CSV table of C-alpha atoms in Angstrom, one decimal:
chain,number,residue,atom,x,y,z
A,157,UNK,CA,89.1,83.7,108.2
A,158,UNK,CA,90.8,81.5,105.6
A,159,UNK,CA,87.5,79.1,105.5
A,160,UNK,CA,85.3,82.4,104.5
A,161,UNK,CA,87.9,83.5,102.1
A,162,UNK,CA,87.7,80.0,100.4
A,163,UNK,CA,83.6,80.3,100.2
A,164,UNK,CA,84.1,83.3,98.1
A,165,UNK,CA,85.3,81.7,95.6
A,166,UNK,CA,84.4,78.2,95.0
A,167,UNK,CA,87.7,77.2,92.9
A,168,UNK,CA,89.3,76.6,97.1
A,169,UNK,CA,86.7,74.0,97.2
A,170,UNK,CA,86.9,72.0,94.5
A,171,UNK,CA,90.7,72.1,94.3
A,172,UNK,CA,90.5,70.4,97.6
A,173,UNK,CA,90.3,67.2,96.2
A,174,UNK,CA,93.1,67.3,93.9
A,175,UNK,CA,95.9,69.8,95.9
A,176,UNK,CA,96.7,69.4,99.5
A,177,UNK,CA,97.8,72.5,100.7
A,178,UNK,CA,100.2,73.4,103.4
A,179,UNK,CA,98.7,77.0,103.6
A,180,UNK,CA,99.6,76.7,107.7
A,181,UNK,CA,102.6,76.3,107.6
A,182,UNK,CA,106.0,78.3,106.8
A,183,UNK,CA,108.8,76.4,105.1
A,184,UNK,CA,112.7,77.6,106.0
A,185,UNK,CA,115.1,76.0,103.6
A,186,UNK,CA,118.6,76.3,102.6
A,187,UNK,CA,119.5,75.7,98.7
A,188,UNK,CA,122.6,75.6,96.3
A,189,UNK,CA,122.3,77.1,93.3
A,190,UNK,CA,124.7,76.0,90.0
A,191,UNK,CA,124.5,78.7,87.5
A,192,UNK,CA,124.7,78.1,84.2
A,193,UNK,CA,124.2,81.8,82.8
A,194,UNK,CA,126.2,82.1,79.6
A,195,UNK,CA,126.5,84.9,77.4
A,196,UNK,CA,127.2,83.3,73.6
A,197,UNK,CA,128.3,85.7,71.4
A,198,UNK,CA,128.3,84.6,67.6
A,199,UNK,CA,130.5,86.2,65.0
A,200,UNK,CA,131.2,85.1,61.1
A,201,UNK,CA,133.3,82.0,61.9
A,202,UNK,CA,133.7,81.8,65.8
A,203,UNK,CA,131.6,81.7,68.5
A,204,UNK,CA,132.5,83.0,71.9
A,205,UNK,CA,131.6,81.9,75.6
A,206,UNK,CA,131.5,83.9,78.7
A,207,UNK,CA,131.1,81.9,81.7
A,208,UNK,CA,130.6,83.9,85.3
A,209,UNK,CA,133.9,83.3,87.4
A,210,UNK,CA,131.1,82.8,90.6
A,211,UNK,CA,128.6,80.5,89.5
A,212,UNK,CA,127.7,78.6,92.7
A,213,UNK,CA,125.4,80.3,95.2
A,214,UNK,CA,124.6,79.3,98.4
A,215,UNK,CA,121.7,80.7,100.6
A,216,UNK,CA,118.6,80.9,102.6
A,217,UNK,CA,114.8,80.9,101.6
A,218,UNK,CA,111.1,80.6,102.8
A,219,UNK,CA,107.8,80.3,101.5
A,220,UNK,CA,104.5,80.4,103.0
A,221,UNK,CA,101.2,80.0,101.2
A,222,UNK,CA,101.5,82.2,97.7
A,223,UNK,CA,105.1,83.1,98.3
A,224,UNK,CA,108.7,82.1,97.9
A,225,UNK,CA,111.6,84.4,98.3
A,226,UNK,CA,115.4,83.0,98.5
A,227,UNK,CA,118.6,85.2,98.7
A,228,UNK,CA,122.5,84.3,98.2
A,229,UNK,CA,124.6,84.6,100.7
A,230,UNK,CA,127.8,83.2,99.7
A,231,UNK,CA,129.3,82.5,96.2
A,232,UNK,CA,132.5,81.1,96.1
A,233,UNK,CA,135.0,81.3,93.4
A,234,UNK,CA,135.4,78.0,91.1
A,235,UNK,CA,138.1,76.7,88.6
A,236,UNK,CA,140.7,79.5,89.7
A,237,UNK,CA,143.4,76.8,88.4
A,238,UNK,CA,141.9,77.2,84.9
A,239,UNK,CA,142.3,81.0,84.6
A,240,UNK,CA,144.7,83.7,84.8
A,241,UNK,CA,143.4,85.2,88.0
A,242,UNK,CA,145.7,87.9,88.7
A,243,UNK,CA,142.8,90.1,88.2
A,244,UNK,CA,140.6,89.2,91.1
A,245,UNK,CA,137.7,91.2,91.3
A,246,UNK,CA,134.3,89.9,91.1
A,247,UNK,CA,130.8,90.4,92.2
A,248,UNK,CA,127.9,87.9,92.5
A,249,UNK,CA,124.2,89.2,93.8
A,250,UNK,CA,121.3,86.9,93.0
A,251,UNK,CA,117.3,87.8,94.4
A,252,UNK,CA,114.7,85.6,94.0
A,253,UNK,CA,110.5,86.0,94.0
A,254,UNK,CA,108.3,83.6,93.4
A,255,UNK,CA,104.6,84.4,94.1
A,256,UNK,CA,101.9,81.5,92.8
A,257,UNK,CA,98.0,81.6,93.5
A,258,UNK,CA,96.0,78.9,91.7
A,259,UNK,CA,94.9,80.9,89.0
A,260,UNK,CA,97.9,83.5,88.5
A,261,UNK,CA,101.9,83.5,89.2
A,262,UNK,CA,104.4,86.1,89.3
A,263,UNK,CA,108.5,85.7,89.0
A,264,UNK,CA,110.6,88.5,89.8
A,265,UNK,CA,114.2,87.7,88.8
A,266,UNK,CA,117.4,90.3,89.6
A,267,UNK,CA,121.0,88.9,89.2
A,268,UNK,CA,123.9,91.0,88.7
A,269,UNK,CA,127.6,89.5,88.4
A,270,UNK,CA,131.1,90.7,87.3
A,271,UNK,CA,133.7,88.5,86.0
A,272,UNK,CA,133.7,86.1,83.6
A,273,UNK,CA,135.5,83.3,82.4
A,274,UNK,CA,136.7,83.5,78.3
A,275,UNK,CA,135.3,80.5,77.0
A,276,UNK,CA,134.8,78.0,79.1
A,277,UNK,CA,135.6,76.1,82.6
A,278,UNK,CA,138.0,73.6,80.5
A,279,UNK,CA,139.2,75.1,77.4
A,280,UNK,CA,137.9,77.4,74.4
A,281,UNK,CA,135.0,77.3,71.9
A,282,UNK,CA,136.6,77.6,68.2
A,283,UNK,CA,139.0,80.4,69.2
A,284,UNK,CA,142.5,80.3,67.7
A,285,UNK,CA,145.6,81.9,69.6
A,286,UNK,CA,144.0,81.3,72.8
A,287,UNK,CA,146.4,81.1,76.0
A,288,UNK,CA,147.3,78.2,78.0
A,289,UNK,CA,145.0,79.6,80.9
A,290,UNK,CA,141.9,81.7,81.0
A,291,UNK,CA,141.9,85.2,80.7
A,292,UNK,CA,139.9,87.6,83.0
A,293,UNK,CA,137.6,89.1,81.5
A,294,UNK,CA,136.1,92.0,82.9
A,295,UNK,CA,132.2,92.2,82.1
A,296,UNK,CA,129.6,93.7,84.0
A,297,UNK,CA,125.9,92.0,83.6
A,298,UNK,CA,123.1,92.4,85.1
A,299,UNK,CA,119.1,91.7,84.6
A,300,UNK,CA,115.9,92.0,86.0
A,301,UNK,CA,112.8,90.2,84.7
A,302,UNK,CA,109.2,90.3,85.8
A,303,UNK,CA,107.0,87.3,84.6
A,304,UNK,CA,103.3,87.0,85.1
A,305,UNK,CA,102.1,83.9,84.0
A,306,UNK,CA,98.0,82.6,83.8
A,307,UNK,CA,97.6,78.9,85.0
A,308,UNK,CA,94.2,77.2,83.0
A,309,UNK,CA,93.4,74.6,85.2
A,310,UNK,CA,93.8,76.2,88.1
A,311,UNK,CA,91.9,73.3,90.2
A,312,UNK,CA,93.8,70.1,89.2
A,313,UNK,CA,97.4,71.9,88.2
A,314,UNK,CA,99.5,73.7,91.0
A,315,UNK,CA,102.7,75.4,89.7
A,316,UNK,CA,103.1,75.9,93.4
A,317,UNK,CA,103.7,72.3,93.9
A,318,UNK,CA,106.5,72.2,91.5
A,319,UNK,CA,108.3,75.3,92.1
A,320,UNK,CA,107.5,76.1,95.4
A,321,UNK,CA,106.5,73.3,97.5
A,322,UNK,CA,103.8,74.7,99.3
A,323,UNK,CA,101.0,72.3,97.9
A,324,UNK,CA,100.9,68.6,97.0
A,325,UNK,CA,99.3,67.5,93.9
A,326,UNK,CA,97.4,64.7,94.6
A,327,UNK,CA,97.3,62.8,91.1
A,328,UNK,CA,99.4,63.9,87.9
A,329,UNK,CA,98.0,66.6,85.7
A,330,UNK,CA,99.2,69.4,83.1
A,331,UNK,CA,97.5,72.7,82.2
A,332,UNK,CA,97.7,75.2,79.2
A,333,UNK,CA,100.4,78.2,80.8
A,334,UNK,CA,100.3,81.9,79.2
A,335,UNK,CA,103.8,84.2,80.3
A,336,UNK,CA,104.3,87.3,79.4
A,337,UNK,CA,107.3,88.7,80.6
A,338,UNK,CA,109.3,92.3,80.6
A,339,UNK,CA,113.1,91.9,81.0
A,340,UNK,CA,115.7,94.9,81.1
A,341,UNK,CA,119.6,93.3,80.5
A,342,UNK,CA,122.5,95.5,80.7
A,343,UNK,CA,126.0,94.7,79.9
A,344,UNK,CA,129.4,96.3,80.3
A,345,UNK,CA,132.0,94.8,78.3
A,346,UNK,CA,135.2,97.4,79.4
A,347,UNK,CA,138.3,97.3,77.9
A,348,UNK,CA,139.6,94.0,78.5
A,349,UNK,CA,138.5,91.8,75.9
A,350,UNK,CA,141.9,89.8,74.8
A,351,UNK,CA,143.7,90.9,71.3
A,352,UNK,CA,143.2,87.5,69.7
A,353,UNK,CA,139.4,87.8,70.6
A,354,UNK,CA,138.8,91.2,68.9
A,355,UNK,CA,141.3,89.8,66.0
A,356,UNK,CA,138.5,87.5,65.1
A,357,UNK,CA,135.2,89.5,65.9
A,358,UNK,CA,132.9,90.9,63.0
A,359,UNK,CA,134.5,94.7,62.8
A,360,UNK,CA,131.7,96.1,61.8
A,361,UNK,CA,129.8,94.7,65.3
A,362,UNK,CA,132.9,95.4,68.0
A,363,UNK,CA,130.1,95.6,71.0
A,364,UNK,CA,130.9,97.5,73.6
A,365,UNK,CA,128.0,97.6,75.7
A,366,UNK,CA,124.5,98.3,75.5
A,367,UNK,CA,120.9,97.8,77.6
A,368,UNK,CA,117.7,95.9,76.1
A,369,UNK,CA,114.5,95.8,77.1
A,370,UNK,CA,112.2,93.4,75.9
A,371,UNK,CA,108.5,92.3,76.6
A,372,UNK,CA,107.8,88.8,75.6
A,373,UNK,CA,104.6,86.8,75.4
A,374,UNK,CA,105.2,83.2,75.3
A,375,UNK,CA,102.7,80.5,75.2
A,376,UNK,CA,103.3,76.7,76.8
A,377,UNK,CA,102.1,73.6,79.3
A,378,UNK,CA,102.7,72.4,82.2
A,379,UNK,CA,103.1,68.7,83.1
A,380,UNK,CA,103.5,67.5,86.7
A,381,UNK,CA,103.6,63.2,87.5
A,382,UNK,CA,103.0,61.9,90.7
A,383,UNK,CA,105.0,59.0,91.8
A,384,UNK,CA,104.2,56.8,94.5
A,385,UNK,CA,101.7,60.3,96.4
A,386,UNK,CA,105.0,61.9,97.6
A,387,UNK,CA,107.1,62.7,94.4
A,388,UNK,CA,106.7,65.1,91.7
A,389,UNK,CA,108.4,65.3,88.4
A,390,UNK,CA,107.2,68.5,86.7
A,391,UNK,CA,108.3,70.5,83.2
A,392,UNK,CA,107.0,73.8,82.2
A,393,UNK,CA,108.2,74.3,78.6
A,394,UNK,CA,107.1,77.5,76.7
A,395,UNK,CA,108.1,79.7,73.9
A,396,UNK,CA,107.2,83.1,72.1
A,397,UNK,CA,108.5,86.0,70.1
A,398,UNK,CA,110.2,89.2,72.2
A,399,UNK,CA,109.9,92.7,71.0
A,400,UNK,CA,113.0,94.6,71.8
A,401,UNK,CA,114.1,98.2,72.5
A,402,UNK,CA,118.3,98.2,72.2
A,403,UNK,CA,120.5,101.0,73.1
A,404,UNK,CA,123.3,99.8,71.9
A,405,UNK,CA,127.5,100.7,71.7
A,406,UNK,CA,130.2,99.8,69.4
A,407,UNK,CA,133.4,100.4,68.9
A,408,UNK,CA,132.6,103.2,66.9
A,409,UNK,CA,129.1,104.2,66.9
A,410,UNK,CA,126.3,104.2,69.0
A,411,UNK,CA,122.7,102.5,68.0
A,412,UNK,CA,119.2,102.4,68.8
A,413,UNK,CA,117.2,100.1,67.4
A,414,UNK,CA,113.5,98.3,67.8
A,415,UNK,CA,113.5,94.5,66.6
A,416,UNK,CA,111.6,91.5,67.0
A,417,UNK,CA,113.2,88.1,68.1
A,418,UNK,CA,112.3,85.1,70.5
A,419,UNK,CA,112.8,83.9,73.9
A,420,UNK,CA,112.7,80.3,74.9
A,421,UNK,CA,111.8,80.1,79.1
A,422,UNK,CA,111.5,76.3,80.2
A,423,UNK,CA,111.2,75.7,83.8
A,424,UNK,CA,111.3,72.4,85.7
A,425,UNK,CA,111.3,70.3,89.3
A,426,UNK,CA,111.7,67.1,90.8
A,427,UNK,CA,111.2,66.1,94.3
A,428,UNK,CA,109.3,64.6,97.3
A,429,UNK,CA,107.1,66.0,100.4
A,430,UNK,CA,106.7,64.5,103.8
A,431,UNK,CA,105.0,66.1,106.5
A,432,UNK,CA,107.9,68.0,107.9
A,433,UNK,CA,110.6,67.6,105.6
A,434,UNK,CA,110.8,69.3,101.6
A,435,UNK,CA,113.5,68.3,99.3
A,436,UNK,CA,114.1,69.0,95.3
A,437,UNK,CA,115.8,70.3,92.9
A,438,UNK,CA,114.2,72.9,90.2
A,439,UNK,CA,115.6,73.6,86.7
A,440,UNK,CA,115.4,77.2,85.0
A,441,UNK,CA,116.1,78.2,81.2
A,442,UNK,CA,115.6,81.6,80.0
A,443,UNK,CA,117.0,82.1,76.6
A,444,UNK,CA,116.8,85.3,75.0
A,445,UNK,CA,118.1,86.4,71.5
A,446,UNK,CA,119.9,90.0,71.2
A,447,UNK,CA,121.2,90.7,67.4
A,448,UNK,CA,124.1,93.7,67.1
A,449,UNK,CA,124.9,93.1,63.2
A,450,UNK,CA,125.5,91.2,60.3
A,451,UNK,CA,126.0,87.5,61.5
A,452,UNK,CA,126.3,88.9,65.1
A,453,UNK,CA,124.3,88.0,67.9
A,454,UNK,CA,124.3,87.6,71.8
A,455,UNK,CA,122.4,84.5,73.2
A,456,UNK,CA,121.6,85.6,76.9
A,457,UNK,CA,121.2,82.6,79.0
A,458,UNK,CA,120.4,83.1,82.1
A,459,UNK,CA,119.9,79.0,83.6
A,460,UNK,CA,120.2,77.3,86.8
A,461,UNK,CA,119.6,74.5,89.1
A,462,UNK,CA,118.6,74.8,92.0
A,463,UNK,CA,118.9,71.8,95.2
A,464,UNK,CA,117.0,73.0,98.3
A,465,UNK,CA,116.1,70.8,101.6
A,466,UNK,CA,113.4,72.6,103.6
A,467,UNK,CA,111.6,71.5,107.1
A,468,UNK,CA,107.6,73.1,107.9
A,469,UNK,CA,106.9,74.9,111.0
A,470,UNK,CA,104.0,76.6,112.4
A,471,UNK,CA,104.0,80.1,111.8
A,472,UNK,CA,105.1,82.0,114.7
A,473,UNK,CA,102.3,84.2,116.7
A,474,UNK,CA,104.3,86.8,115.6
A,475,UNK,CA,103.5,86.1,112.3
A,476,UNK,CA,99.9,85.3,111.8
A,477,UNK,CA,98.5,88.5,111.5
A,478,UNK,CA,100.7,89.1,108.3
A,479,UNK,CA,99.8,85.3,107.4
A,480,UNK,CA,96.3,86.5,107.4
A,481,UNK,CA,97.0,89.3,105.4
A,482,UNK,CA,98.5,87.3,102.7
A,483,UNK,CA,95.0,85.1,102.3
A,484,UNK,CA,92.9,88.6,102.3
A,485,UNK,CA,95.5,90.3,99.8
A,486,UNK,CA,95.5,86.5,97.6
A,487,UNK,CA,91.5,86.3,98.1
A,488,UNK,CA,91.1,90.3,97.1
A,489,UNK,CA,93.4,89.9,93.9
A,490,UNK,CA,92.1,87.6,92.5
A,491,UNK,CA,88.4,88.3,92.4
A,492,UNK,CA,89.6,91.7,90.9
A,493,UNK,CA,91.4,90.3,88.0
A,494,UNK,CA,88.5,87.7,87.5
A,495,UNK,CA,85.9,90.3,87.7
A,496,UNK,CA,88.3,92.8,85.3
């Protein structure tokens, strides 16, 4: 049982009076999610902006106890007044994993879009000879990232209360964070990149398209405020160096190449609990360095904001046995990597 489970590690116990958790229940929500993934590419003299033509997501999620999951189901088109759109094709996929014990967390990230908007939603970024409209610009991206992240003061702190919602911090407090993180990025950067773009790019860095894998450690702390019992304001800032594998293509030449550079992740959430109802909004930024060349680097940012109304319910007979499995498999974990 979940009361023998907590016995077996006395951390349940003493966190009991500083997190309420809703461990019994299961959370259905439905969120929006703004985008604000950007792929900066800097060149001697101009820097260029790639915006995804599908930026909005809309979709369903739940979480119970450790874990949060969310999936998008539809992602409309935006700003098609502000682009040449005879071109139309575009693909948006966007999976979501958030697993968070006291002690230890988990994010599993996978996005994957086509279609881009050159520049940005309103005009250009220091590009001469640009059109009236947009062009269409044919880029393929996609990335997955696993972070697993150590919370310090696991009995006062919950990340769960700030990016999940499945506990309720009683009283404001903050803990010392460790990530380390393994992404894999990919991009495709076909043949349509506009004339007066390429007229203006380093030549000796004419990307093409390339993968990187990168494994990052990044120290940083967690804050979360209470206001008035039911609402949170938390920020989880944190920073590190990345080493990097690139497989890389130019116009040219092909290149591998093992470098060192940095990654800035910073997450963030603000919102309120009641006894049924769940409401906030979360903030992500994952920044990542890529350099191709001389003065020539890609600044992966892969950002959003995400607003989410959820209602509790009691988990569904169907469903307690794998509820119960969750607290053995949490329980079992744990003492494993504490005894390791």
């Amino acid at each position: 049982s979940d009361i023998i489970n907590k016995k077996q590690d006395s951390i349940y116990l003493k966190r009991e009076n500083y997190v309420l958790s809703a461990r019994a229940k299961l959370t259905i929500f439905i969120f929006g999610t703004r985008y604000l993934s950007g792929k900066l590419f800097t060149n001697p003299g101009i820097d260029n902006y790639y915006f995804p033509i599908t930026p909005l997501n809309i979709g369903l999620g739940f979480s119970h106890k450790w874990l949060a999951v969310n999936i998008a189901i539809l992602s409309p088109k935006l700003g098609k007044n502000n682009y040449d759109n005879k071109q139309s094709k575009y693909q948006n996929f966007n999976l979501q994993a958030l697993v968070y014990t006291p002690k230890y967390g988990l994010d599993i990230l996978y996005s994957q879009n086509k279609g881009y908007f050159l520049g940005n939603y309103n005009g250009y970024i220091n590009v001469v000879g640009a059109p009236e409209k947009t062009p269409y610009f044919d880029m393929r991206t996609s990335r997955f990232t696993i972070n697993l992240l150590r919370v310090f003061n696991p009995i006062k702190y919950s990340m769960n209360a700030t990016m999940i919602g499945g506990e309720m911090q009683k009283n404001s407090s903050s803990s010392f964070i460790l990530n380390t993180s393994f992404s894999l990025s990919a991009f495709k950067m076909s043949d349509s990149i506009p004339q007066f773009i390429l007229n203006q790019m380093n030549q000796d860095a004419i990307f093409k398209g390339g993968i990187f894998y990168s494994v990052s450690v990044m120290p940083g702390y967690g804050f979360t405020w209470i206001i008035s019992k039911r609402f949170y304001l938390g920020i989880i800032p944190a920073i590190g160096p990345s080493l990097q594998y690139k497989s890389m293509s130019f116009e040219y030449e092909h290149e591998d190449k093992v470098s060192v550079s940095y990654r800035i992740l910073a997450k963030a959430g603000a919102g309120f609990h009641a006894k049924r109802w769940t409401a906030g909004i979360s903030v992500l930024y994952d920044n990542e360095r890529y350099h191709l060349g001389p003065n020539t680097n890609i600044f992966n940012n892969n950002g959003k904001i995400i607003a989410k109304v959820g209602y509790k319910i009691n988990v569904p007979n169907w469903g307690k046995g794998i509820s119960n499995k969750m607290s053995t498999m949490q329980n079992r974990l744990e003492h494993t990597l504490n005894n390791f």
